[in-house]
Coordinates of C-alpha atoms in Angstrom, one line a residue:
X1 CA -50.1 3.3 -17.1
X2 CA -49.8 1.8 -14.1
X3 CA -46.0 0.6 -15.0
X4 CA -45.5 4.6 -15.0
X5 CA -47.1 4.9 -11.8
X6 CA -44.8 2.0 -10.0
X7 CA -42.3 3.7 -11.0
X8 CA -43.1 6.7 -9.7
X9 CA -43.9 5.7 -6.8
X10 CA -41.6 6.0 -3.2
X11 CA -41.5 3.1 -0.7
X12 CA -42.3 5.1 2.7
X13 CA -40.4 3.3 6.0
X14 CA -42.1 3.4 9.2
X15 CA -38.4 3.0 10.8
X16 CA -35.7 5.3 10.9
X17 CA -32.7 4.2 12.6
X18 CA -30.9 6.6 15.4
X19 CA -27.2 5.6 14.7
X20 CA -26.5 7.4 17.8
X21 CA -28.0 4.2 19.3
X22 CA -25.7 1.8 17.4
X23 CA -23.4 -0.2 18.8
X24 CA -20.1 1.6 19.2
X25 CA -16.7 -0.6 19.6
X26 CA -13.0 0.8 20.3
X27 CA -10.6 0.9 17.5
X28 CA -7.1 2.5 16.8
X29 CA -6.7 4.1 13.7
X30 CA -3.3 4.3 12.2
X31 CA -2.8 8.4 11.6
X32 CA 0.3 8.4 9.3
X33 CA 2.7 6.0 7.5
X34 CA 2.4 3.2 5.5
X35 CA -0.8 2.0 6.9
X36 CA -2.4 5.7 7.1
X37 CA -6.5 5.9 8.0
X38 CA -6.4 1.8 9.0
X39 CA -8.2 1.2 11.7
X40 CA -7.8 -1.9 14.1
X41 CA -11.0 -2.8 16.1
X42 CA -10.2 -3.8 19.8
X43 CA -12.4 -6.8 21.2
X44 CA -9.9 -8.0 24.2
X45 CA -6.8 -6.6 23.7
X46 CA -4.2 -5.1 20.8
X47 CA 0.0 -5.5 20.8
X48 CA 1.7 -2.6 18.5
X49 CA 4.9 -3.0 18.4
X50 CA 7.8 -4.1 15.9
X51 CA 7.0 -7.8 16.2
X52 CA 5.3 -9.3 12.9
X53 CA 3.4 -11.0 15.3
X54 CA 2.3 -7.9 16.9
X55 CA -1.5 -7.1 16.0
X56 CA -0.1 -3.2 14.7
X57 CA 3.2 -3.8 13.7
X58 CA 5.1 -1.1 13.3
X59 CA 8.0 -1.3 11.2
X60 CA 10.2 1.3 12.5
X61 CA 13.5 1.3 14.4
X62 CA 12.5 3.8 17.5
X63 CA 9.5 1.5 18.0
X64 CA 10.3 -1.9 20.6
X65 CA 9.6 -5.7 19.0
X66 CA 6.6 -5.3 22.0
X67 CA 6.0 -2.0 22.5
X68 CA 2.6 -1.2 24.1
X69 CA -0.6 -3.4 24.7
X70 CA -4.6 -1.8 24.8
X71 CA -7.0 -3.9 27.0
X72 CA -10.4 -4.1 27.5
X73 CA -10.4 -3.7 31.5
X74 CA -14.5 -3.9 32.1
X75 CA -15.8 -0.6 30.6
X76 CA -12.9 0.9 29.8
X77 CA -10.0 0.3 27.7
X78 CA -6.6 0.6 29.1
X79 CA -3.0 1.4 27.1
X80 CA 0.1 -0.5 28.8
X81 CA 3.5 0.5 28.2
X82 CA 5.8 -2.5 27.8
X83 CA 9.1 -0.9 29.1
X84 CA 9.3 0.3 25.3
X85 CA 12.5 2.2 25.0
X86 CA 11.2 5.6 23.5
X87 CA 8.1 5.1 25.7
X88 CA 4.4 5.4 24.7
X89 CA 2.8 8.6 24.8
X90 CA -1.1 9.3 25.1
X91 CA -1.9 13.0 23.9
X92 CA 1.4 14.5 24.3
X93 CA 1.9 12.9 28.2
X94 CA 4.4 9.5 29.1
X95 CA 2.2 6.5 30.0
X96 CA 3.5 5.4 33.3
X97 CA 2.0 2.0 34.0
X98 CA -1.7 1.9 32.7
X99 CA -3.9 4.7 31.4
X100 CA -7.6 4.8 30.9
X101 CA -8.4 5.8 27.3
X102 CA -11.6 8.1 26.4
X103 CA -12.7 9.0 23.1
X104 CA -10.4 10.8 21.1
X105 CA -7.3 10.1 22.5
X106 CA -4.1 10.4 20.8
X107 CA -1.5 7.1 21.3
X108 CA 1.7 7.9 20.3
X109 CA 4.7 4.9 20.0
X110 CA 8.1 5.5 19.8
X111 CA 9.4 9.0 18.1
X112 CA 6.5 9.3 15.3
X113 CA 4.1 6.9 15.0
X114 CA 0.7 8.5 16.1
X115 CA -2.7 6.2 16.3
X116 CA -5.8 7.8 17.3
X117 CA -8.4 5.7 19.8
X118 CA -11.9 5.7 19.7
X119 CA -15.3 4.6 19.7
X120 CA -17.1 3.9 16.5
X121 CA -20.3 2.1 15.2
X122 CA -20.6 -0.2 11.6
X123 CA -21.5 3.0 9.5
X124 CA -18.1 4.7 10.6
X125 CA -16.0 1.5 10.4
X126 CA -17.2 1.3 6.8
X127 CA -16.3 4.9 6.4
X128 CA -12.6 4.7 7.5
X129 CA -12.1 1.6 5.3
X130 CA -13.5 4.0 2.6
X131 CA -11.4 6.6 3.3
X132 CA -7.9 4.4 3.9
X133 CA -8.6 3.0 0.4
X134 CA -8.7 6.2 -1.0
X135 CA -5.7 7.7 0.5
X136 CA -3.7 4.8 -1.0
X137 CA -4.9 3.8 -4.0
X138 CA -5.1 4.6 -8.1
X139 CA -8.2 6.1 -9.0
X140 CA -8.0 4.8 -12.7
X141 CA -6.3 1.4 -12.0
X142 CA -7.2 0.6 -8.6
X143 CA -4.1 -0.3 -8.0
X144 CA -1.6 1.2 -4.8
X145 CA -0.3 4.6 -5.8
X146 CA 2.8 6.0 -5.4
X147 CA 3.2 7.2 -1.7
X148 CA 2.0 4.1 -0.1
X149 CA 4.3 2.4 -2.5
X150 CA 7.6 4.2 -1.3
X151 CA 6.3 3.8 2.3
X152 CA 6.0 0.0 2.0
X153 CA 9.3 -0.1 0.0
X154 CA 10.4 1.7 3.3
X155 CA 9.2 -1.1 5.5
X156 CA 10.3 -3.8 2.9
X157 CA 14.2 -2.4 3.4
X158 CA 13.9 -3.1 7.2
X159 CA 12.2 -6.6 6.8
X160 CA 15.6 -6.8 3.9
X161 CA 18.0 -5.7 7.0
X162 CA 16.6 -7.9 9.8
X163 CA 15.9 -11.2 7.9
X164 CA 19.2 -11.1 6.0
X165 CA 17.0 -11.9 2.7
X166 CA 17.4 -9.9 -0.8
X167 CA 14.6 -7.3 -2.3
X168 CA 14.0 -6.2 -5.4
X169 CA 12.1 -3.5 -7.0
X170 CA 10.8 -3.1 -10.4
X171 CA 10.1 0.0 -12.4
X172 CA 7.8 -0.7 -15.8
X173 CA 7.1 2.2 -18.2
X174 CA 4.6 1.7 -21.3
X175 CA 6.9 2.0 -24.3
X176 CA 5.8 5.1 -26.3
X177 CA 2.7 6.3 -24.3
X178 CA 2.6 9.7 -25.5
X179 CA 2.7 8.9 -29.0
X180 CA -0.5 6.1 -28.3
X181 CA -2.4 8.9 -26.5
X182 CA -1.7 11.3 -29.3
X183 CA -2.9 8.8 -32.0
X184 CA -5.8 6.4 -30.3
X185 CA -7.0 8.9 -27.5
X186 CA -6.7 9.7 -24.1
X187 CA -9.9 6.3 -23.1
X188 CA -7.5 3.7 -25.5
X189 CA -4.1 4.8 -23.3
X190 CA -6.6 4.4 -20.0
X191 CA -8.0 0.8 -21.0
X192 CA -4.5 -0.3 -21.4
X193 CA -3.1 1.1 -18.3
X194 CA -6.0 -1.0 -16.4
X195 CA -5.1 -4.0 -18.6
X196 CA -1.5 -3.6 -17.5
X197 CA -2.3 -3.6 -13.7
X198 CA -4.7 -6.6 -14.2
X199 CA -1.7 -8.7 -15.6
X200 CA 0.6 -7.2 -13.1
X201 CA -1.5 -8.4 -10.2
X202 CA -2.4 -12.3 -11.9
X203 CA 1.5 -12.5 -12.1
X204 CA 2.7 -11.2 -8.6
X205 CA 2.7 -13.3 -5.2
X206 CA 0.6 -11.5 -3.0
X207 CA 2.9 -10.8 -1.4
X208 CA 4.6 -8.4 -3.3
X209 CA 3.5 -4.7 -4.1
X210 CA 2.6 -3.2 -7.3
X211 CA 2.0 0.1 -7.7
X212 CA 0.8 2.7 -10.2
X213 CA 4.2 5.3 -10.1
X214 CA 3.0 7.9 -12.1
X215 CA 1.6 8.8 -15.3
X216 CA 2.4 5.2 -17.6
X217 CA 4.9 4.2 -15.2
X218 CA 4.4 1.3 -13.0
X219 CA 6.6 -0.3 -9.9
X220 CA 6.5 -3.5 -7.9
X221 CA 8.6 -4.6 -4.9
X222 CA 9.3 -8.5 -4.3
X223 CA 9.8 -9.3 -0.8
X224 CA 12.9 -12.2 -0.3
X225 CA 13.7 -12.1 -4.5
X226 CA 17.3 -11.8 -6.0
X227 CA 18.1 -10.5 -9.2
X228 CA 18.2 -13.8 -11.6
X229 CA 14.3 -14.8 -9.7
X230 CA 13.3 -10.6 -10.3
X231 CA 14.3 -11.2 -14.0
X232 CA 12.3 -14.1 -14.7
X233 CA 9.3 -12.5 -13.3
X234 CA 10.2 -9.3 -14.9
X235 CA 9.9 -11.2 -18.6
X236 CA 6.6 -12.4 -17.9
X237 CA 5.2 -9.2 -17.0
X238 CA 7.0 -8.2 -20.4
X239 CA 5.6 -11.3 -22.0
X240 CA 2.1 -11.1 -20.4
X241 CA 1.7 -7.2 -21.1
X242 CA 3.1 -7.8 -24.8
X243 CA -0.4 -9.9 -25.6
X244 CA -2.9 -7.4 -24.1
X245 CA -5.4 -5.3 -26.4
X246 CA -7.4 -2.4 -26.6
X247 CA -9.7 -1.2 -29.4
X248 CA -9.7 2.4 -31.0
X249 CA -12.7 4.6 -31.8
X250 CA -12.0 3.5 -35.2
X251 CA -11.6 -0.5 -34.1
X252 CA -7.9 -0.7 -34.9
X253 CA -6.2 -3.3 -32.6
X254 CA -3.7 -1.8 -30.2
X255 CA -1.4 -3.1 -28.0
X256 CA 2.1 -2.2 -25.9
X257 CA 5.3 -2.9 -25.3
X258 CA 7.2 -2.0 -21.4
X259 CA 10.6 -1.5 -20.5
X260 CA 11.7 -2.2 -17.4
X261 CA 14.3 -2.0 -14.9
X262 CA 15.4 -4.0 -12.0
X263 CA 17.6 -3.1 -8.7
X264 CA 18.1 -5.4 -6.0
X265 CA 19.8 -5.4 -2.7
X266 CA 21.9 -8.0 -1.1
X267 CA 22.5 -8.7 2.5
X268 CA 24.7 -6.7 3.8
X269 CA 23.8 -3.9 2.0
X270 CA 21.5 -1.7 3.6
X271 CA 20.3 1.2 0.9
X272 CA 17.7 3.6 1.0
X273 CA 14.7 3.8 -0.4
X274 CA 15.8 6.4 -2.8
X275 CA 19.4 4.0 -3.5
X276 CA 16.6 1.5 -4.5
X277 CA 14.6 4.0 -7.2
X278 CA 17.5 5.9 -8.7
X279 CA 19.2 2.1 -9.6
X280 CA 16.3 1.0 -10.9
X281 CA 15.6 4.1 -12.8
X282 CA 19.1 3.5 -14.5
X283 CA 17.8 0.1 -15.5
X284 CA 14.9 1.3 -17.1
X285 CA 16.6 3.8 -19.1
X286 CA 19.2 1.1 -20.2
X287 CA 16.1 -1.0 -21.3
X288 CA 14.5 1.8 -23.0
X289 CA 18.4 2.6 -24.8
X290 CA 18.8 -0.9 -25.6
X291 CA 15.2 -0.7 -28.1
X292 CA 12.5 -0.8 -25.8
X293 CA 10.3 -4.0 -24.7
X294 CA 13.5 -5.1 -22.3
X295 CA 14.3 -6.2 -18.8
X296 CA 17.8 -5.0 -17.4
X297 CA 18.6 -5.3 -13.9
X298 CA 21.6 -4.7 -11.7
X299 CA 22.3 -5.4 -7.7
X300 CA 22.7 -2.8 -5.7
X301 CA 26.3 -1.9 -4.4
X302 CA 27.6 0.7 -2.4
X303 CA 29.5 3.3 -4.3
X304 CA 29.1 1.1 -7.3

């Protein structure tokens, strides 16, 4: 009886917190691109610019290596234009010199790259960091999903340009999905899908970018990787994805197979993000011709 009662019970708080009163600290917060809904808390002072050193680096050709500064100047918080070339723009007006920022304010660097300043306490922090997550992530795998993906590959083609190193991407589909689904049920194709990104992300540097592309297809880009180094990763994804298993309702073992296709670039070549994905693509139907549970790659040549 009295186990019943505990349970019923409700702790009452004599407190209840105002968060009007809480601490509120400046931050940016990164309104589109590859980094869309991150936010960057200011404490001092915060570079954006095209600089990997810059605090918001900004991976675009109409934004300068050291584009603007914020500071903390007392009270306020000031944004510094660094003799960019496109300028820096605070809601819609040319920053000449230094600006005072207020809540709400909309920073603007280079042509299209928009970051919104304001004031915000823990419970909000924790809120955008929810919110980012969402916007780029798999709900079922957890993994990045495809927009952020093609954004980063984006930003990945510059680094490619500038550093004169090679890139490669991956595209992965799950050998005869449909036909799995059809047979085992919708919750045996999903558990293997999340197995699949588990050995995906054990297997990759972290500092390549896998992705979830769509349906049973999957993608990765590797950052400074030529085709023969792509290839040997590529076969122990193949390898490592070959050993996974999931049960069905009626315990039989199941496991998959992946085909997948490789397209790399080469300095000098300078292809597009959509070059990239329709060579790869080719690939991965050349794997999937060739009997399924393949690697194929190519390099990337102009007209080729």
């Amino acid at each position: 009886m009295s186990d019943k009662k505990t349970m019923q019970e409700t702790t009452e708080v004599d407190v209840y917190p105002d968060l009007r009163d809480a601490i509120r600290r400046p931050c940016l917060v990164m309104m589109d691109g590859v980094d869309v809904g991150r936010s960057f808390e200011l404490r001092t002072s915060i570079l954006i610019g095209r600089s990997e050193d810059a605090d918001v680096c900004v991976l675009k050709g109409d934004v300068s290596r050291q584009h603007a500064r914020l500071e903390v100047v007392g009270e306020n918080v000031e944004v510094v234009d660094l003799d960019s070339v496109n300028g820096t723009w605070v809601n819609g007006k040319g920053v000449k010199g230094r600006q005072i920022l207020i809540d709400g304010d909309y920073v603007r660097v280079g042509a299209e790259t928009t970051l919104k300043f304001s004031y915000v306490n823990d419970v909000e922090r924790d809120l955008q960091k929810v919110i980012q997550d969402t916007s780029i992530s798999d709900p079922l795998t957890g993994t990045h999903n495809r927009q952020h993906f093609i954004d980063a590959v984006s930003r990945e083609i510059s680094f490619h340009v500038r550093h004169k190193h090679p890139i490669s991407i991956l595209l992965m589909d799950v050998d005869g999905f449909k036909d799995l689904n059809s047979t085992h049920g919708d919750a045996v194709g999903d558990s293997l899908l999340v197995r699949l990104t588990q050995v995906a992300q054990k297997t990759l540097r972290e500092e390549d970018l896998f992705c979830r592309f769509g349906g049973e297809e999957f993608a990765a880009v590797l950052r400074n990787t030529g085709l023969i180094d792509a290839k040997r990763v590529a076969e122990r994804l193949r390898y490592g994805i070959s050993k996974i298993t999931a049960w069905s309702p009626k315990q039989e073992k199941v496991n998959a197979t992946v085909s997948i296709g490789i397209a790399t670039a080469e300095s000098p070549e300078c292809p597009s993000v959509k070059d990239l994905l329709e060579l790869a693509d080719e690939e991965l139907n050349n794997a999937k011709r060739d009997g399924h549970d393949q690697v194929r790659g190519r390099i990337f040549q102009r007209g080729g």
